[in-house]
Amino acid sequence: MRIPAVARSLASVFAAAGRQCWLVGGAVRDLHLGRPLTDLDIATDARPEDVSQLFRAVIPTGARHGTVTVLFKGTSFEVTTFRTEERYSDGRRPDRVSFAPSILDDLSRRDFTINAMAWDLVRHRLEDPHAGRADLAARLIRAIGNPDERFNEDGLRPLRACRFAAQLGFTIEASTKEAIPRALGVVARVSAERVRDEIVKILGSPRPSDGFRLMHETGLLALTLPELASGDGLAQGDLHCWDVLTHSLMSCDAAPRDDLVLRLAALLHDVGKPPAVSAAPDGRPTFHGHERLSRSIATAVLERLRFPVAVTRDVAHLIGEHMFNYTEEWSDAAVRRLVARVGEQHIDRLIALRRADHAGMCPGNADAYPQGLALFAAHVRAVLDGAKALTVRELAVDGTDVMDRLGIPAGPAVGTVLAELLEAVLDDPALNERDHLLAIAERVYRERIVPGSRP
Ligand code: ATP
Ligand code: MG
């Protein structure tokens, strides 16, 4: 195993003090899989107060539960004293944590076999009492011991099972998976923040649909994202091959993996369809105005899951704008108006969302860049490259100029005039010059604001 040198070096400090030092959990799993390590978790027989004596920089992150963070040679380690957890009466946190004599006790409190291996950094050997290596080879997520008991102890674990399956491309072992529907009552008590963190990790995995499908099959989706689950079986017309749920999941897969906002927007862009559905005269389903409903439902979902305000706002905005209907007949002014409304900073994401939406319609679409969208993207580029003002702030005049020229005080009329000037410039960017704009300002003021007045 390619143990990081800094971990060996840390272990030598424990060894010199006669203490054990094991690399545990996700790091051991990921080392076996050849995946990059996210965090380095250490288990030891030393008590937190003893660990604090061994190193200079120790932060008591969870000292009550036996965990301290050690900053060592530029790397941070979570160091936890061997422990067992007793009785989870609320299905969220153990009532009591007791220190345990050996690494084996510590490993048996963990969730899945592949997460319950430990590498002895002092004596260089693996401890794998739950046959995690065999499950890694078989690509299985398997609860340690009795899955019903494991899930009843902590309702987050069923979500973690789906998350690891998506991240690693593994299958959930049959009896572990079958226990999930029986654990939904416990899952329902897990905090929104912990649920959110698992959903975010699923969204960052290669194919989020793997995780969400498992959640759907086991009842977790209906519990945590019922708005999405309700698209199951809802047929769509026209260009669509799939129902709303499958389409949403396929679109999510097609959105860029490193962009949480886009993956969320793709996942939730059609959550307004189930409540918006009605039948056209020919019997086909239509979803008139669904983007506005999708927008407000997605906002409620993300607020409930305590996503950051900025994420919720951007996702909702993209969803609300995703139904624009570009054709080659659109004038430059029409494109400029759309860009002005959407915001220049959001336009690339809106195009990416439409691309993901298209990719999620039918099997053959995944790699296609629809021609209409390519033309739209090029048209956007062209108008953005030209002389431009897409916001009032980019106009060649400001409120003071308008007030001076018209001889009026600050007030709503100034804003109205500026908004009219922007409209004029969106139609014809060549008008964005001081003299032109002030002349237009006079006309607007005379004709629309104070009919008959002569500033
Ligand atoms: P990643 O860091 O990639 O999310 P991980 O396996 O390291 O994956 P962590 O949440 O960092 O997951 O937890 C570290 C280890 O602690 C896990 O590998 C597992 O052994 C144990 N663990 C974490 N959460 C739980 C839980 N809810 N129930 C039981 N054991 C857990
Ligand atoms: Mg980890």
CSV table of C-alpha atoms and ligand atoms in Angstrom, one decimal:
chain,number,residue,atom,x,y,z
A,1,MET,CA,0.0,0.0,0.0
A,2,ARG,CA,1.2,3.5,-0.9
A,3,ILE,CA,1.1,4.9,2.6
A,4,PRO,CA,1.8,8.7,2.6
A,5,ALA,CA,5.3,9.4,4.0
A,6,VAL,CA,3.8,11.9,6.4
A,7,ALA,CA,1.6,9.2,8.0
A,8,ARG,CA,4.6,7.0,8.6
A,9,SER,CA,6.4,9.9,10.2
A,10,LEU,CA,3.4,10.7,12.4
A,11,ALA,CA,3.3,7.0,13.5
A,12,SER,CA,7.0,7.2,14.6
A,13,VAL,CA,6.0,9.8,17.2
A,14,PHE,CA,3.3,7.4,18.6
A,15,ALA,CA,5.7,4.5,18.5
A,16,ALA,CA,8.3,6.4,20.4
A,17,ALA,CA,5.7,6.9,23.1
A,18,GLY,CA,4.8,3.3,23.1
A,19,ARG,CA,1.4,4.0,21.5
A,20,GLN,CA,-0.4,2.4,18.7
A,21,CYS,CA,-1.2,4.3,15.5
A,22,TRP,CA,-3.6,2.9,12.9
A,23,LEU,CA,-4.8,4.4,9.6
A,24,VAL,CA,-8.5,3.7,9.5
A,25,GLY,CA,-11.7,4.1,7.6
A,26,GLY,CA,-11.9,5.8,4.2
A,27,ALA,CA,-8.2,6.2,3.7
A,28,VAL,CA,-7.5,2.4,4.0
A,29,ARG,CA,-10.4,1.7,1.6
A,30,ASP,CA,-9.2,4.3,-0.9
A,31,LEU,CA,-5.6,3.1,-0.7
A,32,HIS,CA,-6.8,-0.4,-1.7
A,33,LEU,CA,-8.8,1.1,-4.6
A,34,GLY,CA,-6.0,3.4,-5.7
A,35,ARG,CA,-8.2,6.4,-5.2
A,36,PRO,CA,-6.9,9.7,-4.0
A,37,LEU,CA,-7.1,10.1,-0.3
A,38,THR,CA,-9.6,12.7,1.1
A,39,ASP,CA,-8.8,12.7,4.8
A,40,LEU,CA,-6.5,10.9,7.1
A,41,ASP,CA,-8.2,9.3,10.1
A,42,ILE,CA,-6.0,7.8,12.8
A,43,ALA,CA,-7.1,5.4,15.6
A,44,THR,CA,-4.9,5.0,18.7
A,45,ASP,CA,-5.0,3.6,22.2
A,46,ALA,CA,-3.7,7.0,23.4
A,47,ARG,CA,-6.2,9.2,25.2
A,48,PRO,CA,-6.9,12.7,23.7
A,49,GLU,CA,-5.0,14.3,26.5
A,50,ASP,CA,-2.0,12.1,25.8
A,51,VAL,CA,-2.1,12.9,22.1
A,52,SER,CA,-2.1,16.6,23.0
A,53,GLN,CA,1.2,16.0,24.8
A,54,LEU,CA,2.8,14.3,21.8
A,55,PHE,CA,2.3,17.1,19.3
A,56,ARG,CA,2.7,20.8,19.2
A,57,ALA,CA,-0.4,21.7,17.2
A,58,VAL,CA,-3.5,19.9,18.5
A,59,ILE,CA,-7.1,21.1,18.2
A,60,PRO,CA,-9.7,19.5,20.5
A,61,THR,CA,-12.2,19.1,17.7
A,62,GLY,CA,-14.3,16.5,19.4
A,63,ALA,CA,-12.3,15.7,22.5
A,64,ARG,CA,-15.5,14.6,24.3
A,65,HIS,CA,-15.9,11.8,21.7
A,66,GLY,CA,-12.2,11.1,21.7
A,67,THR,CA,-11.2,13.0,18.6
A,68,VAL,CA,-8.5,15.7,18.2
A,69,THR,CA,-7.1,17.2,15.1
A,70,VAL,CA,-3.3,17.0,14.8
A,71,LEU,CA,-1.5,19.4,12.4
A,72,PHE,CA,1.7,17.7,11.6
A,73,LYS,CA,4.2,18.6,8.9
A,74,GLY,CA,1.5,20.6,7.0
A,75,THR,CA,-1.0,17.8,7.1
A,76,SER,CA,-4.1,17.5,9.3
A,77,PHE,CA,-5.0,14.2,10.9
A,78,GLU,CA,-8.2,13.3,12.8
A,79,VAL,CA,-6.9,11.3,15.7
A,80,THR,CA,-9.5,9.2,17.6
A,81,THR,CA,-9.0,7.1,20.6
A,82,PHE,CA,-10.3,3.5,20.1
A,83,ARG,CA,-13.9,3.6,21.1
A,84,THR,CA,-17.2,1.8,21.0
A,85,GLU,CA,-20.6,3.5,20.8
A,86,GLU,CA,-23.5,2.4,22.9
A,87,ARG,CA,-27.2,2.8,22.4
A,88,TYR,CA,-28.5,5.2,19.8
A,89,SER,CA,-31.8,6.1,21.2
A,90,ASP,CA,-32.4,9.0,18.7
A,91,GLY,CA,-30.9,7.3,15.7
A,92,ARG,CA,-28.5,10.2,15.2
A,93,ARG,CA,-25.8,10.2,17.9
A,94,PRO,CA,-24.7,7.6,20.3
A,95,ASP,CA,-25.9,8.2,23.8
A,96,ARG,CA,-22.5,7.3,25.2
A,97,VAL,CA,-19.0,6.8,23.7
A,98,SER,CA,-16.7,4.6,25.6
A,99,PHE,CA,-13.0,4.1,25.1
A,100,ALA,CA,-12.2,0.6,24.0
A,101,PRO,CA,-9.1,-1.5,24.5
A,102,SER,CA,-8.4,-2.5,21.0
A,103,ILE,CA,-8.6,-1.6,17.3
A,104,LEU,CA,-11.0,-4.5,16.8
A,105,ASP,CA,-13.6,-3.0,19.1
A,106,ASP,CA,-13.2,0.3,17.2
A,107,LEU,CA,-13.6,-1.3,13.8
A,108,SER,CA,-16.8,-3.1,14.9
A,109,ARG,CA,-18.7,0.2,15.5
A,110,ARG,CA,-18.2,1.3,11.9
A,111,ASP,CA,-20.8,1.2,9.2
A,112,PHE,CA,-19.7,-0.9,6.2
A,113,THR,CA,-17.1,-3.6,5.8
A,114,ILE,CA,-15.1,-1.7,3.3
A,115,ASN,CA,-14.9,1.2,5.9
A,116,ALA,CA,-13.8,-1.0,8.7
A,117,MET,CA,-10.2,-1.9,7.8
A,118,ALA,CA,-7.2,-0.6,9.6
A,119,TRP,CA,-3.5,-0.4,8.7
A,120,ASP,CA,-1.0,-0.6,11.5
A,121,LEU,CA,1.4,2.3,10.7
A,122,VAL,CA,3.8,1.0,13.4
A,123,ARG,CA,4.0,-2.7,12.7
A,124,HIS,CA,2.9,-2.5,9.0
A,125,ARG,CA,0.0,-4.9,8.9
A,126,LEU,CA,-3.6,-4.9,7.9
A,127,GLU,CA,-6.5,-5.6,10.3
A,128,ASP,CA,-9.6,-6.6,8.4
A,129,PRO,CA,-12.0,-8.4,10.7
A,130,HIS,CA,-15.1,-7.9,8.6
A,131,ALA,CA,-13.6,-9.1,5.3
A,132,GLY,CA,-13.7,-5.6,3.8
A,133,ARG,CA,-11.1,-6.6,1.2
A,134,ALA,CA,-13.3,-9.3,-0.2
A,135,ASP,CA,-16.1,-6.8,-0.5
A,136,LEU,CA,-13.8,-4.3,-2.2
A,137,ALA,CA,-12.9,-7.0,-4.7
A,138,ALA,CA,-16.6,-7.9,-5.2
A,139,ARG,CA,-17.5,-4.2,-5.3
A,140,LEU,CA,-20.1,-4.5,-2.6
A,141,ILE,CA,-21.3,-2.1,0.1
A,142,ARG,CA,-22.2,-4.4,3.0
A,143,ALA,CA,-23.3,-3.4,6.5
A,144,ILE,CA,-21.2,-4.9,9.3
A,145,GLY,CA,-23.2,-7.6,11.1
A,146,ASN,CA,-26.9,-7.1,11.2
A,147,PRO,CA,-27.9,-4.3,8.8
A,148,ASP,CA,-31.2,-3.6,10.6
A,149,GLU,CA,-29.2,-2.9,13.8
A,150,ARG,CA,-26.6,-0.8,12.0
A,151,PHE,CA,-29.3,1.3,10.4
A,152,ASN,CA,-31.3,1.7,13.6
A,153,GLU,CA,-28.3,3.0,15.3
A,154,ASP,CA,-27.7,5.8,12.8
A,155,GLY,CA,-30.3,6.8,10.1
A,156,LEU,CA,-27.6,8.4,8.0
A,157,ARG,CA,-26.1,5.0,7.1
A,158,PRO,CA,-28.7,4.1,4.4
A,159,LEU,CA,-27.9,7.3,2.7
A,160,ARG,CA,-24.2,6.7,3.0
A,161,ALA,CA,-24.7,3.3,1.4
A,162,CYS,CA,-26.2,4.9,-1.7
A,163,ARG,CA,-23.6,7.6,-1.7
A,164,PHE,CA,-20.7,5.1,-1.5
A,165,ALA,CA,-22.3,3.0,-4.3
A,166,ALA,CA,-22.5,6.1,-6.5
A,167,GLN,CA,-19.0,7.3,-5.6
A,168,LEU,CA,-17.3,4.0,-6.1
A,169,GLY,CA,-19.5,2.4,-8.7
A,170,PHE,CA,-20.4,-0.4,-6.2
A,171,THR,CA,-23.5,-2.4,-5.6
A,172,ILE,CA,-25.3,-2.5,-2.3
A,173,GLU,CA,-25.2,-6.1,-1.0
A,174,ALA,CA,-28.7,-7.6,-1.1
A,175,SER,CA,-29.5,-8.0,2.6
A,176,THR,CA,-28.1,-4.6,3.3
A,177,LYS,CA,-30.2,-3.0,0.6
A,178,GLU,CA,-33.3,-4.9,1.8
A,179,ALA,CA,-32.9,-3.4,5.2
A,180,ILE,CA,-33.1,0.2,4.0
A,181,PRO,CA,-36.9,0.4,3.6
A,182,ARG,CA,-37.3,-0.9,7.2
A,183,ALA,CA,-35.1,1.9,8.4
A,184,LEU,CA,-36.9,4.9,6.8
A,185,GLY,CA,-38.4,5.9,10.1
A,186,VAL,CA,-34.9,6.4,11.5
A,187,VAL,CA,-33.7,8.1,8.4
A,188,ALA,CA,-36.5,10.6,8.8
A,189,ARG,CA,-34.9,11.9,12.0
A,190,VAL,CA,-31.6,12.7,10.5
A,191,SER,CA,-30.8,16.4,10.3
A,192,ALA,CA,-31.3,18.2,7.0
A,193,GLU,CA,-27.6,19.2,6.9
A,194,ARG,CA,-26.4,15.6,7.1
A,195,VAL,CA,-28.8,14.6,4.4
A,196,ARG,CA,-27.7,17.5,2.3
A,197,ASP,CA,-24.0,16.5,2.6
A,198,GLU,CA,-24.7,13.0,1.3
A,199,ILE,CA,-26.8,14.4,-1.6
A,200,VAL,CA,-23.9,16.8,-2.5
A,201,LYS,CA,-21.5,13.8,-2.5
A,202,ILE,CA,-23.8,11.9,-4.8
A,203,LEU,CA,-24.0,14.9,-7.1
A,204,GLY,CA,-20.2,14.9,-7.2
A,205,SER,CA,-19.9,11.3,-8.2
A,206,PRO,CA,-19.4,10.1,-11.8
A,207,ARG,CA,-23.0,9.1,-12.3
A,208,PRO,CA,-25.3,10.6,-9.7
A,209,SER,CA,-28.2,8.6,-11.2
A,210,ASP,CA,-26.7,5.5,-9.7
A,211,GLY,CA,-27.1,6.9,-6.2
A,212,PHE,CA,-30.5,8.4,-6.8
A,213,ARG,CA,-31.8,5.2,-8.4
A,214,LEU,CA,-30.8,3.3,-5.3
A,215,MET,CA,-32.4,5.9,-3.1
A,216,HIS,CA,-35.6,5.6,-5.2
A,217,GLU,CA,-35.7,1.8,-5.1
A,218,THR,CA,-35.3,1.8,-1.3
A,219,GLY,CA,-37.8,4.6,-0.5
A,220,LEU,CA,-35.1,7.1,0.4
A,221,LEU,CA,-35.8,9.4,-2.5
A,222,ALA,CA,-39.5,9.7,-1.6
A,223,LEU,CA,-38.5,10.5,1.9
A,224,THR,CA,-35.8,13.1,1.2
A,225,LEU,CA,-36.7,14.4,-2.3
A,226,PRO,CA,-40.4,13.6,-2.8
A,227,GLU,CA,-40.7,16.3,-5.4
A,228,LEU,CA,-38.2,14.5,-7.6
A,229,ALA,CA,-39.6,11.0,-6.8
A,230,SER,CA,-43.1,12.0,-8.0
A,231,GLY,CA,-41.8,12.3,-11.6
A,232,ASP,CA,-41.6,8.5,-11.7
A,233,GLY,CA,-43.8,7.1,-14.4
A,234,LEU,CA,-44.9,10.6,-15.6
A,235,ALA,CA,-44.7,10.3,-19.4
A,236,GLN,CA,-43.7,13.2,-21.6
A,237,GLY,CA,-44.5,13.9,-25.2
A,238,ASP,CA,-42.6,15.0,-28.2
A,239,LEU,CA,-38.8,14.5,-28.1
A,240,HIS,CA,-38.7,12.7,-24.8
A,241,CYS,CA,-38.0,9.0,-24.5
A,242,TRP,CA,-38.3,8.9,-20.7
A,243,ASP,CA,-40.5,9.8,-17.8
A,244,VAL,CA,-39.8,12.9,-15.8
A,245,LEU,CA,-37.8,11.2,-13.1
A,246,THR,CA,-35.5,9.3,-15.5
A,247,HIS,CA,-35.1,12.4,-17.6
A,248,SER,CA,-34.1,14.4,-14.5
A,249,LEU,CA,-31.5,11.8,-13.5
A,250,MET,CA,-30.1,11.5,-17.0
A,251,SER,CA,-29.8,15.3,-17.3
A,252,CYS,CA,-28.1,15.4,-13.9
A,253,ASP,CA,-25.5,12.9,-15.1
A,254,ALA,CA,-24.9,14.9,-18.2
A,255,ALA,CA,-24.2,18.2,-16.3
A,256,PRO,CA,-20.6,18.9,-15.5
A,257,ARG,CA,-19.5,16.9,-12.5
A,258,ASP,CA,-17.5,19.7,-10.9
A,259,ASP,CA,-20.4,22.2,-10.9
A,260,LEU,CA,-22.8,21.6,-8.0
A,261,VAL,CA,-25.1,24.4,-9.1
A,262,LEU,CA,-25.5,22.9,-12.6
A,263,ARG,CA,-26.0,19.4,-11.3
A,264,LEU,CA,-28.7,20.6,-8.9
A,265,ALA,CA,-30.3,22.7,-11.6
A,266,ALA,CA,-30.4,19.7,-14.0
A,267,LEU,CA,-31.7,17.4,-11.3
A,268,LEU,CA,-34.5,19.7,-10.3
A,269,HIS,CA,-35.3,21.6,-13.5
A,270,ASP,CA,-38.5,19.7,-14.1
A,271,VAL,CA,-39.8,19.2,-10.6
A,272,GLY,CA,-42.7,21.5,-11.6
A,273,LYS,CA,-43.9,19.0,-14.2
A,274,PRO,CA,-45.9,16.6,-11.9
A,275,PRO,CA,-48.1,19.4,-10.5
A,276,ALA,CA,-48.2,21.3,-13.9
A,277,VAL,CA,-49.3,18.4,-16.1
A,278,SER,CA,-52.5,18.6,-18.1
A,279,ALA,CA,-53.7,17.0,-21.3
A,280,ALA,CA,-53.6,18.7,-24.7
A,281,PRO,CA,-56.7,18.3,-26.9
A,282,ASP,CA,-54.9,15.4,-28.7
A,283,GLY,CA,-54.4,13.7,-25.3
A,284,ARG,CA,-50.6,14.3,-25.1
A,285,PRO,CA,-49.3,15.6,-21.8
A,286,THR,CA,-48.4,19.3,-21.6
A,287,PHE,CA,-46.6,21.1,-18.8
A,288,HIS,CA,-47.5,24.7,-19.5
A,289,GLY,CA,-45.6,27.1,-17.3
A,290,HIS,CA,-43.7,24.4,-15.5
A,291,GLU,CA,-40.5,26.3,-15.3
A,292,ARG,CA,-42.0,28.8,-12.9
A,293,LEU,CA,-43.4,26.0,-10.7
A,294,SER,CA,-40.0,24.1,-11.0
A,295,ARG,CA,-38.3,27.3,-9.8
A,296,SER,CA,-40.4,27.7,-6.7
A,297,ILE,CA,-40.4,24.1,-5.8
A,298,ALA,CA,-36.7,23.8,-6.3
A,299,THR,CA,-36.2,26.8,-4.0
A,300,ALA,CA,-38.3,25.2,-1.3
A,301,VAL,CA,-36.4,21.9,-1.7
A,302,LEU,CA,-33.0,23.5,-1.4
A,303,GLU,CA,-34.0,25.7,1.5
A,304,ARG,CA,-35.4,22.7,3.3
A,305,LEU,CA,-32.1,20.9,2.8
A,306,ARG,CA,-30.2,24.0,4.1
A,307,PHE,CA,-28.2,24.6,1.0
A,308,PRO,CA,-26.3,27.9,1.0
A,309,VAL,CA,-28.4,30.9,0.0
A,310,ALA,CA,-26.2,31.6,-3.1
A,311,VAL,CA,-26.5,28.1,-4.4
A,312,THR,CA,-30.3,28.1,-4.0
A,313,ARG,CA,-30.6,31.4,-5.7
A,314,ASP,CA,-28.4,30.5,-8.7
A,315,VAL,CA,-30.1,27.1,-9.1
A,316,ALA,CA,-33.6,28.7,-9.0
A,317,HIS,CA,-32.6,31.4,-11.5
A,318,LEU,CA,-31.3,28.9,-14.0
A,319,ILE,CA,-34.4,26.7,-13.7
A,320,GLY,CA,-36.7,29.6,-14.1
A,321,GLU,CA,-34.9,30.7,-17.3
A,322,HIS,CA,-34.4,27.2,-18.9
A,323,MET,CA,-37.3,27.3,-21.3
A,324,PHE,CA,-36.2,30.0,-23.7
A,325,ASN,CA,-37.0,29.1,-27.3
A,326,TYR,CA,-34.3,30.3,-29.5
A,327,THR,CA,-34.6,30.1,-33.3
A,328,GLU,CA,-32.3,31.4,-36.1
A,329,GLU,CA,-34.8,34.2,-36.7
A,330,TRP,CA,-34.0,35.8,-33.3
A,331,SER,CA,-32.5,39.3,-33.8
A,332,ASP,CA,-29.4,40.5,-32.1
A,333,ALA,CA,-31.7,42.7,-30.0
A,334,ALA,CA,-33.7,39.6,-28.9
A,335,VAL,CA,-30.5,37.8,-27.9
A,336,ARG,CA,-29.2,40.9,-26.0
A,337,ARG,CA,-32.5,41.1,-24.2
A,338,LEU,CA,-32.3,37.5,-23.1
A,339,VAL,CA,-28.7,37.9,-21.9
A,340,ALA,CA,-29.7,41.1,-20.1
A,341,ARG,CA,-32.5,39.4,-18.3
A,342,VAL,CA,-30.5,36.2,-17.4
A,343,GLY,CA,-27.3,38.1,-16.6
A,344,GLU,CA,-24.1,37.7,-18.5
A,345,GLN,CA,-22.5,35.8,-15.6
A,346,HIS,CA,-25.2,33.1,-15.8
A,347,ILE,CA,-25.4,32.6,-19.6
A,348,ASP,CA,-22.8,29.9,-20.0
A,349,ARG,CA,-24.4,27.9,-17.2
A,350,LEU,CA,-27.8,28.3,-18.8
A,351,ILE,CA,-26.4,27.0,-22.1
A,352,ALA,CA,-24.8,24.1,-20.2
A,353,LEU,CA,-28.2,23.4,-18.5
A,354,ARG,CA,-30.0,23.3,-21.8
A,355,ARG,CA,-27.3,20.9,-23.1
A,356,ALA,CA,-27.8,18.6,-20.1
A,357,ASP,CA,-31.6,18.8,-20.5
A,358,HIS,CA,-31.2,17.8,-24.2
A,359,ALA,CA,-28.8,15.0,-23.3
A,360,GLY,CA,-31.3,13.6,-20.8
A,361,MET,CA,-34.1,13.3,-23.3
A,362,CYS,CA,-33.1,10.1,-25.2
A,363,PRO,CA,-30.3,7.5,-25.1
A,364,GLY,CA,-28.5,8.8,-28.2
A,365,ASN,CA,-28.4,12.4,-27.1
A,366,ALA,CA,-25.6,12.1,-24.5
A,367,ASP,CA,-22.8,13.3,-26.6
A,368,ALA,CA,-24.7,15.5,-29.1
A,369,TYR,CA,-24.5,19.2,-29.0
A,370,PRO,CA,-27.9,20.3,-30.4
A,371,GLN,CA,-27.5,22.5,-33.4
A,372,GLY,CA,-30.0,25.1,-32.3
A,373,LEU,CA,-28.1,25.5,-29.0
A,374,ALA,CA,-24.7,25.8,-30.7
A,375,LEU,CA,-26.2,28.6,-32.9
A,376,PHE,CA,-27.6,30.3,-29.8
A,377,ALA,CA,-24.2,30.0,-28.0
A,378,ALA,CA,-22.5,31.6,-31.1
A,379,HIS,CA,-25.1,34.3,-31.3
A,380,VAL,CA,-24.6,35.1,-27.6
A,381,ARG,CA,-20.8,35.3,-28.2
A,382,ALA,CA,-21.3,37.6,-31.1
A,383,VAL,CA,-23.6,40.1,-29.3
A,384,LEU,CA,-21.3,40.0,-26.2
A,385,ASP,CA,-18.2,40.7,-28.4
A,386,GLY,CA,-19.9,43.8,-29.9
A,387,ALA,CA,-20.1,47.1,-28.2
A,388,LYS,CA,-22.5,46.5,-25.4
A,389,ALA,CA,-24.4,47.6,-22.4
A,390,LEU,CA,-26.5,45.0,-20.8
A,391,THR,CA,-27.1,46.8,-17.5
A,392,VAL,CA,-27.9,50.3,-16.5
A,393,ARG,CA,-24.4,50.6,-15.0
A,394,GLU,CA,-22.8,50.0,-18.4
A,395,LEU,CA,-24.6,52.9,-20.0
A,396,ALA,CA,-22.6,55.8,-21.2
A,397,VAL,CA,-24.5,58.1,-18.9
A,398,ASP,CA,-25.5,57.8,-15.3
A,399,GLY,CA,-28.3,59.2,-13.1
A,400,THR,CA,-26.4,62.5,-12.4
A,401,ASP,CA,-26.1,63.1,-16.1
A,402,VAL,CA,-29.8,62.6,-16.6
A,403,MET,CA,-30.7,64.9,-13.7
A,404,ASP,CA,-28.4,67.6,-14.9
A,405,ARG,CA,-29.7,67.5,-18.5
A,406,LEU,CA,-33.3,67.3,-17.5
A,407,GLY,CA,-33.0,69.7,-14.5
A,408,ILE,CA,-34.9,67.3,-12.3
A,409,PRO,CA,-34.1,66.1,-8.7
A,410,ALA,CA,-33.3,62.5,-7.7
A,411,GLY,CA,-36.4,60.4,-7.7
A,412,PRO,CA,-38.2,57.5,-9.5
A,413,ALA,CA,-38.3,59.4,-12.8
A,414,VAL,CA,-34.5,59.1,-13.1
A,415,GLY,CA,-34.7,55.3,-12.8
A,416,THR,CA,-37.5,55.2,-15.3
A,417,VAL,CA,-35.5,57.2,-17.8
A,418,LEU,CA,-32.4,55.1,-17.3
A,419,ALA,CA,-34.4,51.9,-17.8
A,420,GLU,CA,-35.7,53.3,-21.1
A,421,LEU,CA,-32.2,54.2,-22.2
A,422,LEU,CA,-31.1,50.6,-21.5
A,423,GLU,CA,-34.0,49.3,-23.6
A,424,ALA,CA,-32.9,51.6,-26.5
A,425,VAL,CA,-29.3,50.3,-26.2
A,426,LEU,CA,-30.4,46.7,-26.1
A,427,ASP,CA,-32.2,47.4,-29.4
A,428,ASP,CA,-29.2,49.2,-30.9
A,429,PRO,CA,-25.9,49.2,-29.1
A,430,ALA,CA,-24.6,52.1,-31.3
A,431,LEU,CA,-26.9,54.4,-29.3
A,432,ASN,CA,-24.7,53.9,-26.2
A,433,GLU,CA,-23.0,57.3,-26.5
A,434,ARG,CA,-23.5,60.3,-24.3
A,435,ASP,CA,-25.1,62.7,-26.8
A,436,HIS,CA,-27.4,60.1,-28.2
A,437,LEU,CA,-28.5,59.0,-24.8
A,438,LEU,CA,-29.2,62.4,-23.4
A,439,ALA,CA,-31.2,63.3,-26.5
A,440,ILE,CA,-33.3,60.1,-25.9
A,441,ALA,CA,-33.6,61.0,-22.2
A,442,GLU,CA,-35.1,64.3,-23.1
A,443,ARG,CA,-37.6,62.8,-25.5
A,444,VAL,CA,-38.6,60.0,-23.0
A,445,TYR,CA,-39.1,62.5,-20.2
A,446,ARG,CA,-41.1,64.9,-22.4
A,447,GLU,CA,-43.3,62.2,-24.0
A,448,ARG,CA,-43.8,59.6,-21.3
A,449,ILE,CA,-43.1,61.0,-17.9
A,450,VAL,CA,-44.3,64.6,-17.9
A,451,PRO,CA,-46.3,65.0,-21.0
A,452,GLY,CA,-45.9,68.5,-22.3
A,453,SER,CA,-43.1,69.5,-19.9
A,454,ARG,CA,-40.0,71.2,-21.4
A,455,PRO,CA,-36.9,70.7,-19.3
B,1,ATP,P1,-15.3,10.2,2.7
B,1,ATP,O1,-14.3,10.9,3.6
B,1,ATP,O2,-14.8,10.0,1.3
B,1,ATP,O3,-16.6,10.8,2.7
B,1,ATP,P2,-15.1,8.1,4.6
B,1,ATP,O4,-15.3,6.7,4.6
B,1,ATP,O5,-13.7,8.6,5.0
B,1,ATP,O6,-15.5,8.7,3.2
B,1,ATP,P3,-16.0,9.7,6.8
B,1,ATP,O7,-17.4,10.3,7.0
B,1,ATP,O8,-14.9,10.6,6.6
B,1,ATP,O9,-16.2,8.7,5.5
B,1,ATP,O10,-15.8,8.7,8.0
B,1,ATP,C1,-14.6,8.1,8.2
B,1,ATP,C2,-14.8,6.7,8.8
B,1,ATP,O11,-15.6,6.8,10.0
B,1,ATP,C3,-15.7,5.8,7.8
B,1,ATP,O12,-14.8,5.2,6.9
B,1,ATP,C4,-16.3,4.9,8.8
B,1,ATP,O13,-15.4,3.8,9.2
B,1,ATP,C5,-16.6,5.7,10.0
B,1,ATP,N1,-17.9,6.4,9.9
B,1,ATP,C6,-18.2,7.6,9.4
B,1,ATP,N2,-19.5,7.8,9.6
B,1,ATP,C7,-20.1,6.8,10.1
B,1,ATP,C8,-21.4,6.4,10.5
B,1,ATP,N3,-22.4,7.2,10.3
B,1,ATP,N4,-21.6,5.2,11.1
B,1,ATP,C9,-20.5,4.4,11.3
B,1,ATP,N5,-19.3,4.6,10.9
B,1,ATP,C10,-19.0,5.8,10.4
B,2,MG,MG,-13.3,10.5,5.2
